[in-house]
Amino acid sequence: MITLDEGSGGKAMYELIKKIRTELNRTRIKSKFKSDWKNTDDDGATLNLSNLNFRNIVFTTDSYTVSPIFFPGGDIGKLSLCGTLNDLSVMNAVPVGMSLSLIIEEGFEKENLMKIISSIGKISSETKIPVVTGDTKVVEKGKIDKIMINTAGIGITKKVISNSGLKVGDKIIVSGGIGEHGIALLSKRFDYRTNLISDCAPIFEQVRKISEYVTAMKDPTRGGIAASLNEMAEKSKVRIVLDEDKIPVKREVKAVCELLGLNVYEIASEGRFVCGVKAEYAEKCLKILKKFNDGASMMGEVVEGKGVIMKTAIGGTRILDVPSGKLVPRIC
Amino acid sequence: MITLDEGSGGKAMYELIKKIRTELNRTRIKSKFKSDWKNTDDDGATLNLSNLNFRNIVFTTDSYTVSPIFFPGGDIGKLSLCGTLNDLSVMNAVPVGMSLSLIIEEGFEKENLMKIISSIGKISSETKIPVVTGDTKVVEKGKIDKIMINTAGIGITKKVISNSGLKVGDKIIVSGGIGEHGIALLSKRFDYRTNLISDCAPIFEQVRKISEYVTAMKDPTRGGIAASLNEMAEKSKVRIVLDEDKIPVKREVKAVCELLGLNVYEIASEGRFVCGVKAEYAEKCLKILKKFNDGASMMGEVVEGKGVIMKTAIGGTRILDVPSGKLVPRIC
């Protein structure tokens, strides 16, 4: 059990932090960036940039509270590292270093903490992206719900991809089935039996393979594709027209949404992205993405106008609006 | 009152975020760095580095939970920006951009939120350091206590100052009276009447003026100078000898510590730093620091050995140990 002592700046805290570090390093990251980071035991970590060839750094942050903290396909640790890695990825940045800030409730099981740290370590190891700096706070019982995590990340890139770069004529591609993260969480929360697992995963390998053809990109997390496509359309000053038929939704996701009256287009994914690609390269990109995930789909196109319109299966059209009101479930 | 809608990825959230941005920009930061940051409305902010002349970036993060959130001399907003700015400063980095991640309890007063954002904006404006990226989450009532803030920061530097660089013969200087932040908070919590205000403030102007003479530096936050000096001594493999007489402690701070049986050396400051400086420059540094704060004091020196030893006013010596156990008050 975690005690307040372990967040107090004293001996107990240093011991806890040492355990966390060990767990994160246990995975022995072999990264060309890792050795470039110094002072990782100091107040901040430093990166000597002299040897890196790039023009821009990209900087992003996200805080994660999720219930349940362990869910099919992941946990809050995996989620918090992937989420921030993915925010860098959709901007075409190669992540070079991450921060990890933990706020832990007094009495939280140390075993569970170490499970969470271990899944962060695993993703860090698989993606070769080091966690280079961090912070650990322990708060009185009842002041938070178990654990909250903030991650921030720095990436480097020669060419930034923005979410506002859609051009008329572009095709809209999604990298896999939507809503699987939100529905996996919700199923677990309601003890609904399903084989569905969260899609939570890093996306940057996929992004890297197609980024030269991409005009705009975003990950459909909070608010699902309804939120992210509307944001892209608005910022790009264009209209997106979707074929409802071609929006990839797994059977189990559809079933739970129908059961609970949820709009599947508003449900979060945590390992998917939506992007605009130049029409002439759209088939090529789709083929590449299908190698990673069979659910990848060219689901729409960009035209003049504004907003997001959906051509329905029965031949009609309707507006896919920005979500409003409380979203179920809270997933990030 | 903040509602769950305002963290849901939908319309209400975008409106809240717009208000926050407006408040942060209202202060019209005139920073040479601000205009270099682009895509600040995207998933992350980007900084083109081509025009900057430096070797290293420094990256740090900190999460803040504090009670009360408004205290004499500041609030959680000021604290969270200063804290991370100061972590960059003690490493001799010039902060170039900050992230701001808010986790807000449903039902939190919007007026209070805007007060907090406004004090972040004020510090950002005064220091000319822009907040370039962020995240806003709203969680169900009772799941957190009012508000938590995480800030991360990127700084640049030609020469990193570490907390492990103390050398035998160095003088130890503290930049002002210790423990004022912790005791101001505690006084407010217990309704103890005092004129004391928190020392919470950015330190980088002071640091910049003396950094060329500094061998190691740290800000005595959690665990006070007891924690930070012990960490510096241990990492530098030296002993620090302090003159208890010369440790600057305000009368009000001393009074509250005596009243509550607290060890003043374990109480946090949020706008002070302790550093080692080469002996030949110690007087010069002290003179510079005294211009910022009359409480600045040369309070000790570095010798061979380990740990932190205090020469007491009555001629004895005692060990100043690393704090252990729960620290009162939790201040960051």
XYZ file of C-alpha atoms in Angstrom:
664
model
C 0.000 0.000 0.000
C 1.252 3.435 -0.912
C 1.661 5.770 2.070
C 1.812 9.552 2.288
C 5.468 9.213 3.302
C 6.169 8.035 -0.189
C 5.292 11.411 -1.640
C 6.880 13.568 1.017
C 10.286 14.387 -0.433
C 12.010 12.161 2.103
C 13.597 8.709 2.226
C 10.450 6.722 1.475
C 9.835 8.780 -1.661
C 13.328 8.212 -2.989
C 12.908 4.489 -2.466
C 9.610 4.436 -4.354
C 11.068 6.498 -7.186
C 14.033 4.151 -7.352
C 11.661 1.197 -7.786
C 9.790 3.036 -10.523
C 13.019 3.871 -12.332
C 14.226 0.314 -12.068
C 11.004 -0.997 -13.513
C 11.163 1.488 -16.373
C 14.785 0.619 -17.121
C 14.354 -3.100 -16.594
C 13.059 -3.247 -20.110
C 16.450 -2.058 -21.382
C 15.445 0.369 -24.046
C 17.773 0.338 -26.996
C 17.121 3.740 -28.414
C 19.401 6.050 -30.280
C 17.808 8.859 -28.310
C 18.146 7.317 -24.871
C 21.873 7.763 -24.616
C 21.561 11.371 -25.724
C 19.479 12.254 -22.663
C 21.530 13.232 -19.604
C 20.759 14.369 -16.054
C 17.684 12.158 -15.926
C 18.188 11.925 -12.162
C 18.166 15.722 -11.821
C 15.334 18.285 -11.678
C 14.908 17.852 -15.414
C 16.425 15.806 -18.207
C 18.664 17.307 -20.852
C 19.052 16.411 -24.494
C 22.021 17.469 -26.529
C 20.691 18.304 -29.944
C 23.941 18.739 -31.821
C 23.797 15.322 -33.467
C 20.166 15.369 -34.487
C 19.125 16.573 -37.910
C 15.731 18.268 -37.794
C 14.076 21.658 -37.767
C 11.251 21.565 -35.238
C 10.506 20.212 -31.832
C 6.914 19.296 -31.037
C 5.676 19.523 -27.442
C 2.445 18.054 -26.088
C 0.807 16.964 -22.823
C -2.188 14.990 -21.599
C -3.583 13.946 -18.222
C -5.258 10.596 -17.773
C -7.974 9.528 -15.379
C -9.828 6.415 -16.362
C -12.140 3.913 -14.755
C -11.446 1.041 -14.589
C -7.696 1.588 -14.474
C -7.143 -1.963 -15.763
C -9.217 -2.789 -18.822
C -9.220 -5.404 -21.599
C -6.211 -4.602 -23.761
C -4.421 -2.253 -21.431
C -4.340 -0.085 -18.346
C -3.953 3.576 -17.419
C -0.176 3.275 -17.809
C -0.265 2.001 -21.377
C -2.995 4.529 -22.163
C -1.066 7.475 -20.808
C 2.109 6.710 -22.709
C 0.355 5.798 -25.982
C -1.939 8.815 -25.820
C 0.876 11.322 -25.720
C 3.053 9.383 -28.155
C 0.095 9.435 -30.536
C -0.416 13.179 -30.186
C 3.177 13.582 -31.326
C 2.711 11.006 -34.081
C -0.294 12.719 -35.682
C 1.865 15.810 -36.055
C 4.473 13.704 -37.852
C 6.954 14.001 -35.013
C 9.358 11.276 -33.984
C 8.997 11.105 -30.198
C 12.394 11.496 -28.524
C 11.575 11.695 -24.820
C 8.613 11.506 -22.476
C 7.821 12.737 -18.994
C 5.756 10.795 -16.483
C 3.967 12.450 -13.589
C 2.097 10.238 -11.142
C -0.501 11.343 -8.606
C -1.299 8.389 -6.386
C -3.970 7.976 -3.715
C -2.714 6.977 -0.289
C -3.488 3.288 0.211
C -3.203 2.400 -3.479
C -1.854 -1.146 -3.885
C 1.855 -1.070 -4.654
C 1.473 -4.187 -6.762
C -1.008 -2.384 -8.994
C 1.275 0.632 -9.223
C 4.100 -1.591 -10.393
C 1.840 -3.281 -12.954
C 1.034 0.145 -14.360
C 4.676 1.222 -14.402
C 5.584 -2.063 -16.025
C 3.181 -1.498 -18.890
C 4.613 1.959 -19.397
C 8.061 0.353 -19.457
C 6.882 -2.205 -21.989
C 5.559 0.415 -24.420
C 8.674 2.510 -23.865
C 10.797 -0.506 -24.690
C 8.783 -1.587 -27.741
C 8.709 1.893 -29.210
C 12.271 2.692 -28.109
C 11.083 5.984 -26.616
C 12.589 6.690 -23.188
C 10.789 8.179 -20.219
C 13.356 10.793 -19.230
C 11.885 12.852 -16.423
C 9.060 12.579 -13.936
C 7.346 13.427 -10.708
C 5.549 11.414 -8.035
C 2.944 12.766 -5.650
C 0.921 10.898 -3.034
C -2.334 12.486 -1.825
C -4.562 11.702 1.131
C -7.081 8.890 0.790
C -10.285 10.120 -0.843
C -8.683 13.148 -2.491
C -8.362 11.374 -5.818
C -9.687 8.152 -7.314
C -6.762 5.685 -7.174
C -4.276 7.177 -9.630
C -3.913 9.911 -12.216
C -1.127 10.164 -14.729
C 0.158 13.028 -16.771
C 2.564 12.491 -19.626
C 4.202 15.155 -21.735
C 6.324 14.451 -24.754
C 8.888 16.003 -27.028
C 9.214 14.945 -30.639
C 11.265 16.166 -33.546
C 10.226 16.594 -37.140
C 11.344 18.102 -40.403
C 7.778 18.686 -41.539
C 4.847 19.211 -39.191
C 1.478 17.727 -40.139
C -1.331 19.828 -38.717
C -4.977 18.960 -38.243
C -5.919 21.955 -40.376
C -4.339 20.960 -43.679
C -7.253 19.226 -45.478
C -7.661 20.218 -49.118
C -10.674 19.792 -51.400
C -10.259 16.506 -53.266
C -8.390 14.719 -50.450
C -9.567 11.277 -49.403
C -10.323 10.562 -45.730
C -8.786 7.411 -44.320
C -9.215 5.840 -40.885
C -6.540 3.416 -39.707
C -8.873 0.776 -38.193
C -12.168 0.022 -36.485
C -13.465 2.878 -34.348
C -14.696 3.058 -30.746
C -13.001 -0.113 -29.529
C -11.243 1.586 -26.631
C -14.356 3.252 -25.233
C -16.537 0.197 -25.633
C -13.961 -2.187 -24.129
C -13.819 0.073 -21.062
C -17.556 0.380 -20.827
C -18.093 -3.362 -21.166
C -15.698 -3.969 -18.311
C -17.399 -1.331 -16.198
C -20.806 -2.943 -16.673
C -19.482 -6.492 -16.587
C -20.795 -7.034 -20.105
C -19.195 -10.167 -21.522
C -17.328 -9.544 -24.760
C -14.050 -10.473 -26.415
C -13.469 -6.886 -27.432
C -10.206 -5.325 -26.333
C -9.129 -1.697 -26.349
C -7.306 -0.557 -29.470
C -4.887 1.405 -27.236
C -1.504 1.269 -29.019
C 1.218 3.493 -30.441
C 0.506 4.535 -34.032
C 3.735 6.088 -35.108
C 5.044 3.183 -37.207
C 1.917 3.369 -39.369
C 2.061 7.146 -39.547
C 5.697 7.092 -40.581
C 4.925 4.858 -43.567
C 2.346 7.199 -45.098
C 3.158 10.631 -43.724
C 4.581 12.006 -46.957
C 1.128 11.740 -48.558
C -0.864 13.083 -45.617
C -2.384 16.577 -45.618
C -3.932 16.551 -42.116
C -4.179 14.045 -39.289
C -5.750 13.558 -35.884
C -6.369 10.764 -33.402
C -10.073 10.272 -32.620
C -9.873 10.112 -28.829
C -12.347 12.143 -26.711
C -15.497 12.673 -28.746
C -14.535 9.989 -31.311
C -14.456 10.670 -35.046
C -17.404 13.058 -34.603
C -15.185 15.443 -32.633
C -11.957 14.955 -34.573
C -13.369 15.139 -38.109
C -15.419 18.220 -37.241
C -12.328 19.874 -35.807
C -10.322 19.049 -38.933
C -13.107 20.285 -41.257
C -13.571 23.507 -39.331
C -9.883 24.340 -39.074
C -9.278 23.427 -42.727
C -12.370 25.370 -43.871
C -13.731 22.437 -45.883
C -16.522 19.870 -45.694
C -15.921 16.199 -45.082
C -18.346 13.742 -46.708
C -18.313 10.247 -45.213
C -19.764 7.001 -46.552
C -21.426 5.476 -43.515
C -20.975 2.020 -45.056
C -17.238 2.453 -45.075
C -16.783 3.522 -41.481
C -15.240 0.465 -39.858
C -17.160 -0.572 -36.741
C -16.691 -4.011 -35.200
C -19.832 -6.055 -34.565
C -19.269 -6.052 -30.781
C -18.856 -2.276 -30.754
C -22.069 -1.821 -32.692
C -23.915 -4.228 -30.393
C -22.944 -2.414 -27.174
C -23.722 0.990 -28.711
C -27.176 -0.178 -29.732
C -27.775 -1.757 -26.343
C -26.853 1.413 -24.451
C -28.104 3.954 -26.983
C -24.640 5.392 -27.666
C -23.504 7.148 -30.823
C -20.580 5.027 -31.991
C -19.056 7.991 -33.830
C -18.568 9.758 -30.505
C -16.785 6.843 -28.822
C -13.036 7.116 -28.347
C -10.279 5.117 -29.934
C -6.772 5.206 -28.477
C -4.784 3.530 -31.229
C -6.335 4.876 -34.402
C -5.952 7.956 -36.536
C -7.992 9.700 -39.196
C -6.239 11.564 -41.969
C -6.631 13.307 -45.262
C -4.412 12.080 -48.075
C -3.934 13.365 -51.600
C -6.380 11.452 -53.839
C -3.699 10.037 -56.136
C -1.959 8.335 -53.208
C -5.055 7.222 -51.332
C -5.109 3.613 -52.585
C -1.404 3.277 -51.877
C -1.817 4.565 -48.323
C -4.803 2.330 -47.700
C -2.838 -0.701 -48.822
C -0.013 0.175 -46.443
C -2.363 0.738 -43.519
C -4.230 -2.503 -44.175
C -0.981 -4.364 -43.514
C -1.095 -3.023 -39.960
C -4.847 -3.337 -39.479
C -7.340 -4.982 -41.791
C -10.022 -2.542 -40.614
C -8.311 0.458 -42.245
C -10.765 2.120 -44.600
C -11.071 4.952 -47.081
C -14.276 6.295 -45.632
C -14.812 9.686 -47.207
C -13.574 12.692 -49.089
C -13.087 16.420 -48.766
C -15.311 18.852 -50.675
C -16.049 22.564 -50.531
C -18.305 23.710 -47.724
C -18.224 23.109 -44.016
C -19.041 20.509 -41.391
C -19.145 16.731 -41.641
C -21.861 15.040 -43.711
C -22.597 11.342 -43.745
C -24.083 9.493 -46.696
C -26.147 6.794 -45.024
C -26.474 3.200 -46.113
C -30.052 3.764 -47.324
C -29.132 6.617 -49.648
C -29.845 9.644 -47.443
C -27.475 12.135 -45.886
C -27.214 13.491 -42.386
C -24.993 15.816 -40.448
C -22.383 14.306 -38.143
C -22.275 17.027 -35.526
C -19.742 17.860 -32.816
C -20.662 15.867 -29.687
C -22.417 17.843 -27.036
C -23.160 16.897 -23.462
C -21.465 14.429 -21.179
C -19.674 11.676 -23.008
C -19.906 8.104 -21.861
C -17.499 6.623 -20.972
C -14.818 8.998 -19.774
C -11.817 7.289 -21.275
C -8.768 9.442 -21.069
C -19.792 25.853 -12.117
C -17.736 23.512 -14.265
C -19.761 20.648 -15.735
C -18.712 17.270 -17.072
C -19.723 18.463 -20.552
C -16.807 20.834 -20.402
C -14.351 17.974 -20.448
C -16.092 15.775 -22.966
C -14.388 16.635 -26.245
C -17.493 18.427 -27.496
C -18.726 21.972 -27.916
C -18.749 22.937 -24.243
C -15.114 21.871 -23.906
C -13.993 23.961 -26.857
C -15.735 26.965 -25.377
C -14.030 26.499 -22.016
C -10.661 26.026 -23.677
C -11.226 29.168 -25.725
C -11.860 31.115 -22.518
C -8.692 29.707 -20.976
C -6.642 30.590 -24.047
C -8.066 34.101 -24.114
C -7.185 34.620 -20.478
C -3.662 33.327 -21.064
C -3.192 35.561 -24.110
C -4.921 38.562 -22.616
C -1.668 39.327 -20.922
C -0.032 39.824 -24.342
C 3.265 38.167 -23.787
C 6.089 39.875 -25.602
C 8.555 37.066 -25.847
C 11.085 36.367 -28.522
C 10.136 32.726 -28.109
C 6.380 33.145 -28.367
C 6.332 33.925 -32.054
C 8.555 30.944 -32.777
C 5.960 28.510 -31.438
C 3.441 27.380 -34.057
C 0.473 25.017 -34.129
C -0.441 25.905 -30.579
C -4.066 25.103 -31.443
C -3.089 21.618 -32.644
C -2.416 18.353 -30.786
C 0.937 19.757 -29.785
C 2.908 22.951 -30.233
C 5.937 23.187 -32.480
C 9.071 25.240 -32.118
C 11.404 25.935 -34.982
C 14.881 25.806 -33.561
C 16.868 27.063 -36.492
C 17.280 30.578 -35.116
C 18.175 29.626 -31.581
C 21.768 29.290 -30.532
C 22.153 26.600 -27.879
C 23.251 23.033 -27.373
C 20.810 21.391 -25.013
C 17.132 21.293 -24.313
C 16.034 20.655 -20.738
C 12.707 18.919 -20.097
C 10.882 18.722 -16.765
C 7.431 18.124 -15.301
C 5.557 18.508 -12.018
C 2.008 17.901 -10.796
C 0.453 20.204 -8.218
C -2.221 19.499 -5.644
C -2.357 21.932 -2.799
C -4.750 22.882 -0.034
C -5.868 25.625 0.180
C -5.721 26.366 -3.548
C -5.683 30.104 -2.802
C -3.110 31.100 -0.206
C -1.371 34.274 0.975
C 0.960 35.252 -1.831
C -0.419 33.038 -4.565
C -2.579 30.185 -5.708
C -2.228 26.769 -7.325
C -1.900 28.429 -10.739
C 1.032 30.629 -9.822
C 2.581 27.704 -7.932
C 2.298 25.310 -10.852
C 3.893 27.637 -13.354
C 6.640 28.881 -10.998
C 7.447 25.372 -9.806
C 8.255 24.060 -13.248
C 9.941 27.281 -14.385
C 12.147 26.982 -11.317
C 13.054 23.371 -12.046
C 14.330 24.571 -15.418
C 16.060 27.558 -13.828
C 18.081 25.531 -11.324
C 19.495 23.609 -14.279
C 20.533 26.922 -15.841
C 18.006 26.608 -18.643
C 16.148 29.520 -20.184
C 12.531 28.372 -20.266
C 11.131 28.639 -23.794
C 7.695 27.034 -23.557
C 5.382 25.488 -21.008
C 2.488 23.031 -21.074
C -0.554 23.304 -18.834
C -2.752 20.333 -18.032
C -5.822 20.918 -15.874
C -7.881 18.282 -14.087
C -10.974 19.965 -12.696
C -13.669 18.596 -10.397
C -17.209 18.849 -11.698
C -18.926 21.717 -9.884
C -15.745 23.748 -9.406
C -16.524 27.478 -9.539
C -15.706 28.882 -12.956
C -14.771 32.183 -11.361
C -12.107 30.438 -9.304
C -10.845 28.591 -12.361
C -10.447 31.874 -14.189
C -8.635 33.422 -11.211
C -6.174 30.531 -11.339
C -5.719 30.811 -15.098
C -5.283 34.531 -14.734
C -2.437 34.134 -12.270
C -0.774 31.677 -14.643
C -1.192 34.289 -17.382
C 0.308 36.943 -15.155
C 3.456 34.922 -14.426
C 3.689 33.943 -18.086
C 3.476 37.598 -19.036
C 5.960 38.811 -16.425
C 8.499 36.154 -17.258
C 7.783 36.306 -21.001
C 7.459 32.503 -21.091
C 4.500 31.322 -23.160
C 2.176 28.454 -22.293
C 2.152 26.701 -25.656
C 0.165 23.495 -25.263
C -2.311 22.046 -22.817
C -5.079 19.695 -21.879
C -8.293 20.071 -19.887
C -10.121 17.227 -18.145
C -13.239 17.422 -15.993
C -13.909 14.554 -13.575
C -16.994 13.582 -11.601
C -17.638 15.341 -8.313
C -15.770 13.682 -5.456
C -13.173 12.031 -7.698
C -10.632 14.765 -7.034
C -10.321 17.643 -4.609
C -11.200 20.785 -6.621
C -8.355 21.048 -9.116
C -5.011 19.540 -9.982
C -2.525 21.021 -12.366
C 0.387 19.542 -14.215
C 2.927 21.692 -15.957
C 5.834 20.544 -18.083
C 8.480 22.814 -19.481
C 11.179 22.993 -22.077
C 14.223 25.154 -21.608
C 17.416 25.676 -23.560
C 20.922 26.059 -22.267
C 24.511 26.112 -23.369
C 25.719 24.756 -20.046
C 23.651 22.575 -17.736
C 23.972 23.060 -13.991
C 23.308 19.810 -12.181
C 22.506 19.214 -8.528
C 25.527 16.907 -8.295
C 28.328 19.329 -9.067
C 29.388 20.475 -5.567
C 33.146 20.569 -5.013
C 35.102 20.686 -1.761
C 35.753 24.329 -0.920
C 32.524 25.667 -2.471
C 30.380 28.009 -0.421
C 26.680 27.244 0.046
C 24.319 30.120 -0.594
C 20.548 30.296 -0.146
C 18.668 32.984 -2.044
C 16.328 34.069 0.761
C 14.406 33.102 3.900
C 13.349 29.454 3.979
C 10.003 27.771 4.615
C 7.819 30.780 3.864
C 5.675 28.968 1.328
C 4.878 26.010 3.545
C 4.195 28.109 6.619
C 1.997 30.613 4.741
C -0.123 27.696 3.525
C -0.282 26.105 6.911
C -1.225 29.353 8.624
C -4.088 29.807 6.200
C -5.203 26.218 6.723
C -5.333 26.665 10.494
C -6.601 30.245 10.344
C -3.494 31.360 12.203
C -3.181 35.126 11.871
C 0.115 36.205 10.311
C 1.385 38.655 7.706
C 3.546 35.988 6.171
C 3.078 35.349 2.468
C 4.324 32.494 0.312
C 7.677 33.055 -1.361
C 6.282 31.440 -4.538
C 7.971 33.224 -7.462
C 10.093 32.603 -10.538
C 13.800 32.552 -9.734
C 15.402 32.599 -13.137
C 16.409 36.268 -13.206
C 18.438 35.731 -10.046
C 19.888 32.482 -11.323
C 20.905 34.063 -14.621
C 22.936 36.718 -12.810
C 25.141 34.254 -10.917
C 24.990 31.038 -12.929
C 28.517 31.304 -14.300
C 29.888 30.900 -10.745
C 27.543 28.111 -9.660
C 28.691 24.509 -9.300
C 25.364 22.918 -8.288
C 21.882 24.188 -7.636
C 18.466 23.028 -6.419
C 15.190 24.529 -5.282
C 14.240 23.475 -1.730
C 10.609 22.497 -2.353
C 9.269 19.225 -0.919
C 11.317 18.327 2.136
C 12.856 21.819 2.384
C 16.602 22.429 2.584
C 16.937 19.178 4.557
C 15.920 17.192 1.469
C 17.635 19.295 -1.174
C 20.992 19.769 0.554
C 21.189 16.084 1.416
C 20.432 15.180 -2.193
C 23.130 17.560 -3.425
C 25.681 16.255 -0.907
C 24.948 12.630 -1.710
C 25.043 13.048 -5.467
C 28.168 15.205 -5.303
C 29.858 12.797 -2.833
C 30.754 15.580 -0.414
C 29.677 16.881 2.993
C 27.882 20.167 3.501
C 28.559 22.039 6.751
C 25.983 24.701 7.627
C 26.131 27.520 10.163
C 22.731 27.361 11.825
C 23.027 31.070 12.649
C 23.244 31.916 9.004
C 20.217 30.011 7.790
C 17.686 32.746 7.084
C 14.392 32.043 8.836
C 11.793 34.761 9.279
C 10.457 35.350 12.786
C 6.902 34.342 11.767
C 8.149 31.122 10.207
C 10.090 30.255 13.337
C 7.084 31.047 15.527
C 4.692 28.752 13.649
C 7.262 25.953 13.511
C 7.788 26.165 17.277
C 4.053 26.293 17.887
C 3.359 23.194 15.791
C 6.568 21.306 16.500
C 7.741 21.402 12.895
C 11.325 21.210 11.669
C 11.763 24.426 9.729
C 14.509 22.879 7.602
C 11.971 20.441 6.168
C 9.435 23.106 5.181
C 9.124 23.966 1.509
C 10.007 27.162 -0.269
C 8.697 27.794 -3.788
C 10.742 30.805 -4.799
C 14.165 30.093 -3.351
C 17.201 28.151 -4.400
C 20.272 26.736 -2.695
C 23.520 26.536 -4.592
C 27.197 25.873 -4.357
C 29.483 28.582 -5.692
C 33.244 28.717 -6.093
C 34.673 30.311 -2.930
C 36.381 33.158 -4.747
C 33.079 34.334 -6.209
C 30.916 33.714 -3.168
C 30.879 37.288 -1.864
C 30.143 38.623 -5.324
C 27.220 36.208 -5.781
C 25.841 37.009 -2.356
C 25.926 40.715 -3.126
C 24.003 40.134 -6.360
C 21.414 37.943 -4.669
C 20.924 40.398 -1.826
C 19.729 42.943 -4.380
C 16.819 40.598 -5.140
C 16.218 39.482 -1.571
C 17.798 40.817 1.558
C 17.474 37.377 3.188
C 20.050 35.808 0.847
C 22.781 34.240 2.940
C 26.059 32.397 2.670
C 25.105 29.686 5.094
C 27.703 26.981 4.729
C 30.517 25.307 2.863
C 31.471 22.062 1.223
C 34.027 19.737 2.798
C 35.136 16.157 2.333
C 32.832 13.511 3.747
C 29.158 12.900 3.416
C 25.802 14.137 4.642
C 24.789 17.529 5.961
C 26.118 18.788 9.278
C 24.919 21.836 11.137
C 27.061 23.914 13.477
C 24.568 25.111 16.048
C 24.369 28.537 17.606
C 25.644 27.226 20.939
C 28.793 25.719 19.447
C 27.733 22.097 18.951
C 27.137 20.172 15.746
C 24.289 17.957 14.647
C 23.282 16.022 11.571
C 20.628 17.508 9.324
C 19.075 14.316 8.043
C 16.848 13.560 5.055
C 13.222 14.055 6.144
C 11.343 10.872 6.859
C 7.660 10.353 7.396
C 4.715 12.404 6.288
C 5.532 16.025 5.703
C 3.259 18.766 6.896
C 1.964 20.611 4.989
C 1.665 19.034 1.553
C 2.555 22.025 -0.543
C 3.081 21.082 -4.140
